[in-house]
């Protein structure tokens, strides 16, 4: 199994690069943001709860997200591996993911950390907001999301760096250029 965490601030290109990873390595994509948005669309109880956090740019509580993920991982018995996109977002989620994978005697093999300066992130997210219809792609919420990223999510870089599986990827340039860096890092692991 090959388990990849794609890591980075909002707007760093996690979703875009995940699509290319799926195409090349045939892994199962798990985007907690997409999953939560489909719950919102379905107007489920979970969706209503998630929306009350997401529309403000706050994180959905760890337990809610971890339970949702655990259900998916446990269902996938013939998977070649996962791309975790937008998860983990806190140290507690990182620990929960390690514990979850350990049950199947697998682990996170590589954490691809996309590095993009704040000004570019804000520009990208505002631009996405013009077409995405996402309630969190507006200036006020974007600034909150970046703050939440630095306070709660960025500490995971240290967590994974200590485990020895963090790879920094330059997140600026063309989509294909960025993916070349990603594929080099992943191929080094599987070969
Ligand atoms: P982005 O990375 O561009 O912010 P996402 O779709 O990954 O987009 O996340 C959107 C929102 O969904 C987050 O701001 C947060 O409210 C919620 N969310 C997604 N993943 C998680 C997670 N792992 N833990 C808590 N909240 C999450």
PDB file of C-alpha atoms and ligand atoms in Angstrom:
ATOM      1  CA  UNK A   1       0.000   0.000   0.000  1.00  0.00           C
ATOM      2  CA  UNK A   2       1.060   3.550  -0.662  1.00  0.00           C
ATOM      3  CA  UNK A   3      -0.376   6.233   1.574  1.00  0.00           C
ATOM      4  CA  UNK A   4       0.212   9.857   0.701  1.00  0.00           C
ATOM      5  CA  UNK A   5      -0.748  12.963   2.638  1.00  0.00           C
ATOM      6  CA  UNK A   6      -0.975  16.058   0.490  1.00  0.00           C
ATOM      7  CA  UNK A   7      -0.429  18.960   2.795  1.00  0.00           C
ATOM      8  CA  UNK A   8      -0.558  22.732   2.497  1.00  0.00           C
ATOM      9  CA  UNK A   9      -2.457  25.928   3.193  1.00  0.00           C
ATOM     10  CA  UNK A  10      -5.887  26.594   1.670  1.00  0.00           C
ATOM     11  CA  UNK A  11      -5.363  27.363  -2.002  1.00  0.00           C
ATOM     12  CA  UNK A  12      -1.975  25.648  -2.201  1.00  0.00           C
ATOM     13  CA  UNK A  13      -3.187  23.251  -4.921  1.00  0.00           C
ATOM     14  CA  UNK A  14      -3.839  20.077  -2.940  1.00  0.00           C
ATOM     15  CA  UNK A  15      -6.961  19.150  -4.900  1.00  0.00           C
ATOM     16  CA  UNK A  16      -5.402  19.850  -8.303  1.00  0.00           C
ATOM     17  CA  UNK A  17      -2.284  17.818  -7.587  1.00  0.00           C
ATOM     18  CA  UNK A  18      -4.374  15.026  -6.029  1.00  0.00           C
ATOM     19  CA  UNK A  19      -6.116  14.547  -9.382  1.00  0.00           C
ATOM     20  CA  UNK A  20      -2.763  14.047 -11.068  1.00  0.00           C
ATOM     21  CA  UNK A  21      -1.632  11.651  -8.351  1.00  0.00           C
ATOM     22  CA  UNK A  22      -4.773   9.544  -8.790  1.00  0.00           C
ATOM     23  CA  UNK A  23      -4.224   9.403 -12.534  1.00  0.00           C
ATOM     24  CA  UNK A  24      -0.613   8.291 -12.220  1.00  0.00           C
ATOM     25  CA  UNK A  25      -0.676   6.009  -9.181  1.00  0.00           C
ATOM     26  CA  UNK A  26      -4.288   4.797  -9.072  1.00  0.00           C
ATOM     27  CA  UNK A  27      -4.841   5.620  -5.429  1.00  0.00           C
ATOM     28  CA  UNK A  28      -8.073   6.280  -3.596  1.00  0.00           C
ATOM     29  CA  UNK A  29      -8.635  10.010  -3.029  1.00  0.00           C
ATOM     30  CA  UNK A  30     -10.048  11.118   0.310  1.00  0.00           C
ATOM     31  CA  UNK A  31     -10.730  14.854   0.518  1.00  0.00           C
ATOM     32  CA  UNK A  32     -12.362  15.724   3.826  1.00  0.00           C
ATOM     33  CA  UNK A  33     -13.404  19.117   2.416  1.00  0.00           C
ATOM     34  CA  UNK A  34     -15.221  17.476  -0.534  1.00  0.00           C
ATOM     35  CA  UNK A  35     -16.835  14.920   1.767  1.00  0.00           C
ATOM     36  CA  UNK A  36     -18.063  17.621   4.116  1.00  0.00           C
ATOM     37  CA  UNK A  37     -19.366  19.728   1.224  1.00  0.00           C
ATOM     38  CA  UNK A  38     -21.380  16.784  -0.086  1.00  0.00           C
ATOM     39  CA  UNK A  39     -22.883  16.354   3.392  1.00  0.00           C
ATOM     40  CA  UNK A  40     -23.840  20.049   3.322  1.00  0.00           C
ATOM     41  CA  UNK A  41     -25.403  19.611  -0.099  1.00  0.00           C
ATOM     42  CA  UNK A  42     -27.415  16.645   1.150  1.00  0.00           C
ATOM     43  CA  UNK A  43     -28.478  18.777   4.124  1.00  0.00           C
ATOM     44  CA  UNK A  44     -27.661  15.909   6.495  1.00  0.00           C
ATOM     45  CA  UNK A  45     -27.222  16.434  10.216  1.00  0.00           C
ATOM     46  CA  UNK A  46     -23.462  16.120   9.770  1.00  0.00           C
ATOM     47  CA  UNK A  47     -23.635  18.639   6.911  1.00  0.00           C
ATOM     48  CA  UNK A  48     -25.509  21.186   8.991  1.00  0.00           C
ATOM     49  CA  UNK A  49     -22.982  20.865  11.787  1.00  0.00           C
ATOM     50  CA  UNK A  50     -20.040  21.091   9.369  1.00  0.00           C
ATOM     51  CA  UNK A  51     -21.471  24.160   7.635  1.00  0.00           C
ATOM     52  CA  UNK A  52     -21.627  26.081  10.897  1.00  0.00           C
ATOM     53  CA  UNK A  53     -17.822  25.795  11.113  1.00  0.00           C
ATOM     54  CA  UNK A  54     -16.819  25.843   7.456  1.00  0.00           C
ATOM     55  CA  UNK A  55     -18.695  29.008   6.516  1.00  0.00           C
ATOM     56  CA  UNK A  56     -16.669  30.837   9.187  1.00  0.00           C
ATOM     57  CA  UNK A  57     -13.381  29.315   8.113  1.00  0.00           C
ATOM     58  CA  UNK A  58     -13.044  27.252  11.297  1.00  0.00           C
ATOM     59  CA  UNK A  59     -12.149  23.590  11.499  1.00  0.00           C
ATOM     60  CA  UNK A  60     -14.870  21.008  11.948  1.00  0.00           C
ATOM     61  CA  UNK A  61     -14.282  19.202  15.298  1.00  0.00           C
ATOM     62  CA  UNK A  62     -11.660  16.442  15.161  1.00  0.00           C
ATOM     63  CA  UNK A  63     -13.992  13.652  16.260  1.00  0.00           C
ATOM     64  CA  UNK A  64     -16.495  14.376  13.486  1.00  0.00           C
ATOM     65  CA  UNK A  65     -13.834  14.296  10.790  1.00  0.00           C
ATOM     66  CA  UNK A  66     -11.932  11.318  12.218  1.00  0.00           C
ATOM     67  CA  UNK A  67     -15.119   9.200  12.466  1.00  0.00           C
ATOM     68  CA  UNK A  68     -16.039  10.069   8.888  1.00  0.00           C
ATOM     69  CA  UNK A  69     -12.587   9.065   7.676  1.00  0.00           C
ATOM     70  CA  UNK A  70     -12.423   5.881   9.687  1.00  0.00           C
ATOM     71  CA  UNK A  71     -15.668   4.694   8.092  1.00  0.00           C
ATOM     72  CA  UNK A  72     -14.178   5.179   4.623  1.00  0.00           C
ATOM     73  CA  UNK A  73     -10.794   3.628   5.307  1.00  0.00           C
ATOM     74  CA  UNK A  74     -12.350   0.540   6.883  1.00  0.00           C
ATOM     75  CA  UNK A  75     -14.554  -0.025   3.794  1.00  0.00           C
ATOM     76  CA  UNK A  76     -11.659  -0.052   1.377  1.00  0.00           C
ATOM     77  CA  UNK A  77     -10.187  -3.536   1.524  1.00  0.00           C
ATOM     78  CA  UNK A  78      -8.660  -3.827  -1.929  1.00  0.00           C
ATOM     79  CA  UNK A  79      -7.274  -0.310  -2.162  1.00  0.00           C
ATOM     80  CA  UNK A  80      -3.775   0.259  -3.467  1.00  0.00           C
ATOM     81  CA  UNK A  81      -3.483   3.152  -1.081  1.00  0.00           C
ATOM     82  CA  UNK A  82      -4.880   6.549  -0.228  1.00  0.00           C
ATOM     83  CA  UNK A  83      -4.283  10.186  -0.938  1.00  0.00           C
ATOM     84  CA  UNK A  84      -5.349  12.116   2.125  1.00  0.00           C
ATOM     85  CA  UNK A  85      -6.214  15.649   0.995  1.00  0.00           C
ATOM     86  CA  UNK A  86      -7.107  18.218   3.634  1.00  0.00           C
ATOM     87  CA  UNK A  87      -6.558  15.665   6.375  1.00  0.00           C
ATOM     88  CA  UNK A  88      -4.939  15.680   8.895  1.00  0.00           C
ATOM     89  CA  UNK A  89      -5.403  19.320   9.841  1.00  0.00           C
ATOM     90  CA  UNK A  90      -4.487  19.106  13.539  1.00  0.00           C
ATOM     91  CA  UNK A  91      -1.931  17.116  15.529  1.00  0.00           C
ATOM     92  CA  UNK A  92      -4.801  15.120  17.054  1.00  0.00           C
ATOM     93  CA  UNK A  93      -5.958  14.154  13.547  1.00  0.00           C
ATOM     94  CA  UNK A  94      -2.388  13.199  12.620  1.00  0.00           C
ATOM     95  CA  UNK A  95      -2.195  10.907  15.633  1.00  0.00           C
ATOM     96  CA  UNK A  96      -5.611   9.434  14.827  1.00  0.00           C
ATOM     97  CA  UNK A  97      -4.498   8.731  11.249  1.00  0.00           C
ATOM     98  CA  UNK A  98      -1.340   6.974  12.430  1.00  0.00           C
ATOM     99  CA  UNK A  99      -3.377   4.832  14.820  1.00  0.00           C
ATOM    100  CA  UNK A 100      -5.947   4.044  12.112  1.00  0.00           C
ATOM    101  CA  UNK A 101      -3.344   2.926   9.565  1.00  0.00           C
ATOM    102  CA  UNK A 102      -1.441   0.931  12.162  1.00  0.00           C
ATOM    103  CA  UNK A 103      -4.484  -1.331  12.526  1.00  0.00           C
ATOM    104  CA  UNK A 104      -3.912  -2.396   8.915  1.00  0.00           C
ATOM    105  CA  UNK A 105      -0.132  -2.568   9.485  1.00  0.00           C
ATOM    106  CA  UNK A 106       0.444   0.303   7.090  1.00  0.00           C
ATOM    107  CA  UNK A 107       1.555   3.899   7.597  1.00  0.00           C
ATOM    108  CA  UNK A 108       1.783   7.328   6.004  1.00  0.00           C
ATOM    109  CA  UNK A 109       4.590   6.834   3.480  1.00  0.00           C
ATOM    110  CA  UNK A 110       5.108  10.419   2.411  1.00  0.00           C
ATOM    111  CA  UNK A 111       3.787  13.877   3.236  1.00  0.00           C
ATOM    112  CA  UNK A 112       3.971  16.241   0.284  1.00  0.00           C
ATOM    113  CA  UNK A 113       3.987  19.759   1.687  1.00  0.00           C
ATOM    114  CA  UNK A 114       3.112  22.387  -0.907  1.00  0.00           C
ATOM    115  CA  UNK A 115       4.766  25.717  -0.252  1.00  0.00           C
ATOM    116  CA  UNK A 116       3.076  28.875  -1.593  1.00  0.00           C
ATOM    117  CA  UNK A 117       3.424  32.462  -0.288  1.00  0.00           C
ATOM    118  CA  UNK A 118       0.381  33.992   1.433  1.00  0.00           C
ATOM    119  CA  UNK A 119      -0.211  36.722  -1.176  1.00  0.00           C
ATOM    120  CA  UNK A 120      -0.495  34.118  -3.899  1.00  0.00           C
ATOM    121  CA  UNK A 121      -2.815  31.956  -1.765  1.00  0.00           C
ATOM    122  CA  UNK A 122      -5.162  34.895  -1.221  1.00  0.00           C
ATOM    123  CA  UNK A 123      -5.161  35.782  -4.927  1.00  0.00           C
ATOM    124  CA  UNK A 124      -5.890  32.172  -5.913  1.00  0.00           C
ATOM    125  CA  UNK A 125      -8.706  31.752  -3.384  1.00  0.00           C
ATOM    126  CA  UNK A 126     -10.388  35.032  -4.345  1.00  0.00           C
ATOM    127  CA  UNK A 127     -10.214  33.974  -7.979  1.00  0.00           C
ATOM    128  CA  UNK A 128     -11.623  30.539  -7.151  1.00  0.00           C
ATOM    129  CA  UNK A 129     -14.439  32.241  -5.201  1.00  0.00           C
ATOM    130  CA  UNK A 130     -15.617  33.927  -8.407  1.00  0.00           C
ATOM    131  CA  UNK A 131     -16.440  30.543  -9.922  1.00  0.00           C
ATOM    132  CA  UNK A 132     -16.612  27.975  -7.114  1.00  0.00           C
ATOM    133  CA  UNK A 133     -19.666  29.302  -5.321  1.00  0.00           C
ATOM    134  CA  UNK A 134     -17.952  28.143  -2.114  1.00  0.00           C
ATOM    135  CA  UNK A 135     -19.224  30.078   0.870  1.00  0.00           C
ATOM    136  CA  UNK A 136     -15.706  30.164   2.356  1.00  0.00           C
ATOM    137  CA  UNK A 137     -13.907  31.684  -0.644  1.00  0.00           C
ATOM    138  CA  UNK A 138     -14.440  35.316   0.350  1.00  0.00           C
ATOM    139  CA  UNK A 139     -11.787  37.680   1.722  1.00  0.00           C
ATOM    140  CA  UNK A 140     -12.832  37.639   5.388  1.00  0.00           C
ATOM    141  CA  UNK A 141     -13.120  33.858   5.598  1.00  0.00           C
ATOM    142  CA  UNK A 142      -9.919  33.358   3.607  1.00  0.00           C
ATOM    143  CA  UNK A 143      -7.953  35.409   6.156  1.00  0.00           C
ATOM    144  CA  UNK A 144      -9.464  33.273   8.963  1.00  0.00           C
ATOM    145  CA  UNK A 145      -8.622  30.052   7.168  1.00  0.00           C
ATOM    146  CA  UNK A 146      -5.005  31.105   6.757  1.00  0.00           C
ATOM    147  CA  UNK A 147      -4.800  31.976  10.457  1.00  0.00           C
ATOM    148  CA  UNK A 148      -6.320  28.610  11.383  1.00  0.00           C
ATOM    149  CA  UNK A 149      -3.820  26.927   9.064  1.00  0.00           C
ATOM    150  CA  UNK A 150      -0.822  28.582  10.753  1.00  0.00           C
ATOM    151  CA  UNK A 151      -2.171  28.020  14.291  1.00  0.00           C
ATOM    152  CA  UNK A 152      -3.543  24.488  14.057  1.00  0.00           C
ATOM    153  CA  UNK A 153      -2.330  22.784  10.887  1.00  0.00           C
ATOM    154  CA  UNK A 154       1.215  24.004  10.199  1.00  0.00           C
ATOM    155  CA  UNK A 155       2.549  22.354  13.438  1.00  0.00           C
ATOM    156  CA  UNK A 156       1.980  19.024  11.674  1.00  0.00           C
ATOM    157  CA  UNK A 157       5.025  19.804   9.532  1.00  0.00           C
ATOM    158  CA  UNK A 158       7.203  19.293  12.590  1.00  0.00           C
ATOM    159  CA  UNK A 159       5.265  16.170  13.514  1.00  0.00           C
ATOM    160  CA  UNK A 160       5.952  14.578  10.117  1.00  0.00           C
ATOM    161  CA  UNK A 161       9.445  15.957   9.866  1.00  0.00           C
ATOM    162  CA  UNK A 162      10.265  14.056  13.072  1.00  0.00           C
ATOM    163  CA  UNK A 163       8.823  10.908  11.503  1.00  0.00           C
ATOM    164  CA  UNK A 164      11.167  11.533   8.561  1.00  0.00           C
ATOM    165  CA  UNK A 165       8.544  11.562   5.820  1.00  0.00           C
ATOM    166  CA  UNK A 166       8.009  15.246   5.060  1.00  0.00           C
ATOM    167  CA  UNK A 167       8.963  16.443   1.582  1.00  0.00           C
ATOM    168  CA  UNK A 168       8.720  20.150   0.761  1.00  0.00           C
ATOM    169  CA  UNK A 169       7.358  20.809  -2.730  1.00  0.00           C
ATOM    170  CA  UNK A 170       7.592  24.247  -4.365  1.00  0.00           C
ATOM    171  CA  UNK A 171       3.934  25.072  -5.027  1.00  0.00           C
ATOM    172  CA  UNK A 172       4.421  27.836  -7.585  1.00  0.00           C
ATOM    173  CA  UNK A 173       4.819  27.391 -11.322  1.00  0.00           C
ATOM    174  CA  UNK A 174       2.713  25.442 -13.788  1.00  0.00           C
ATOM    175  CA  UNK A 175       0.587  22.515 -12.597  1.00  0.00           C
ATOM    176  CA  UNK A 176       2.824  20.125 -14.539  1.00  0.00           C
ATOM    177  CA  UNK A 177       6.036  21.616 -13.156  1.00  0.00           C
ATOM    178  CA  UNK A 178       4.765  21.191  -9.627  1.00  0.00           C
ATOM    179  CA  UNK A 179       3.662  17.647 -10.371  1.00  0.00           C
ATOM    180  CA  UNK A 180       7.146  16.787 -11.658  1.00  0.00           C
ATOM    181  CA  UNK A 181       8.507  17.559  -8.178  1.00  0.00           C
ATOM    182  CA  UNK A 182       5.736  15.493  -6.619  1.00  0.00           C
ATOM    183  CA  UNK A 183       6.251  12.484  -8.892  1.00  0.00           C
ATOM    184  CA  UNK A 184       9.999  12.553  -8.238  1.00  0.00           C
ATOM    185  CA  UNK A 185       9.367  12.411  -4.485  1.00  0.00           C
ATOM    186  CA  UNK A 186       6.793   9.607  -4.783  1.00  0.00           C
ATOM    187  CA  UNK A 187       8.876   7.537  -7.232  1.00  0.00           C
ATOM    188  CA  UNK A 188      11.797   7.720  -4.846  1.00  0.00           C
ATOM    189  CA  UNK A 189       9.618   6.001  -2.257  1.00  0.00           C
ATOM    190  CA  UNK A 190       8.167   3.266  -4.404  1.00  0.00           C
ATOM    191  CA  UNK A 191      11.340   2.358  -6.279  1.00  0.00           C
TER     192      UNK A 191
HETATM  193  P1  LIG B   1      -9.072  24.434   1.601  1.00  0.00           P
HETATM  194  O1  LIG B   1      -7.876  23.583   1.923  1.00  0.00           O
HETATM  195  O2  LIG B   1      -8.948  25.188   0.330  1.00  0.00           O
HETATM  196  O3  LIG B   1      -9.506  25.296   2.749  1.00  0.00           O
HETATM  197  P2  LIG B   1     -10.878  22.168   1.979  1.00  0.00           P
HETATM  198  O4  LIG B   1     -11.944  21.737   1.055  1.00  0.00           O
HETATM  199  O5  LIG B   1      -9.768  21.198   2.255  1.00  0.00           O
HETATM  200  O6  LIG B   1     -10.309  23.492   1.316  1.00  0.00           O
HETATM  201  O7  LIG B   1     -11.496  22.586   3.383  1.00  0.00           O
HETATM  202  C1  LIG B   1     -12.566  23.488   3.499  1.00  0.00           C
HETATM  203  C2  LIG B   1     -13.072  23.558   4.940  1.00  0.00           C
HETATM  204  O8  LIG B   1     -13.569  22.265   5.338  1.00  0.00           O
HETATM  205  C3  LIG B   1     -12.041  23.890   6.014  1.00  0.00           C
HETATM  206  O9  LIG B   1     -11.848  25.282   6.160  1.00  0.00           O
HETATM  207  C4  LIG B   1     -12.685  23.247   7.262  1.00  0.00           C
HETATM  208  O10 LIG B   1     -13.711  24.041   7.784  1.00  0.00           O
HETATM  209  C5  LIG B   1     -13.322  21.994   6.712  1.00  0.00           C
HETATM  210  N1  LIG B   1     -12.405  20.835   6.802  1.00  0.00           N
HETATM  211  C6  LIG B   1     -11.863  20.148   5.761  1.00  0.00           C
HETATM  212  N2  LIG B   1     -11.049  19.169   6.196  1.00  0.00           N
HETATM  213  C7  LIG B   1     -11.064  19.230   7.558  1.00  0.00           C
HETATM  214  C8  LIG B   1     -10.394  18.523   8.581  1.00  0.00           C
HETATM  215  N3  LIG B   1      -9.545  17.527   8.308  1.00  0.00           N
HETATM  216  N4  LIG B   1     -10.649  18.867   9.878  1.00  0.00           N
HETATM  217  C9  LIG B   1     -11.484  19.862  10.160  1.00  0.00           C
HETATM  218  N5  LIG B   1     -12.128  20.591   9.250  1.00  0.00           N
HETATM  219  C10 LIG B   1     -11.926  20.295   7.957  1.00  0.00           C
END
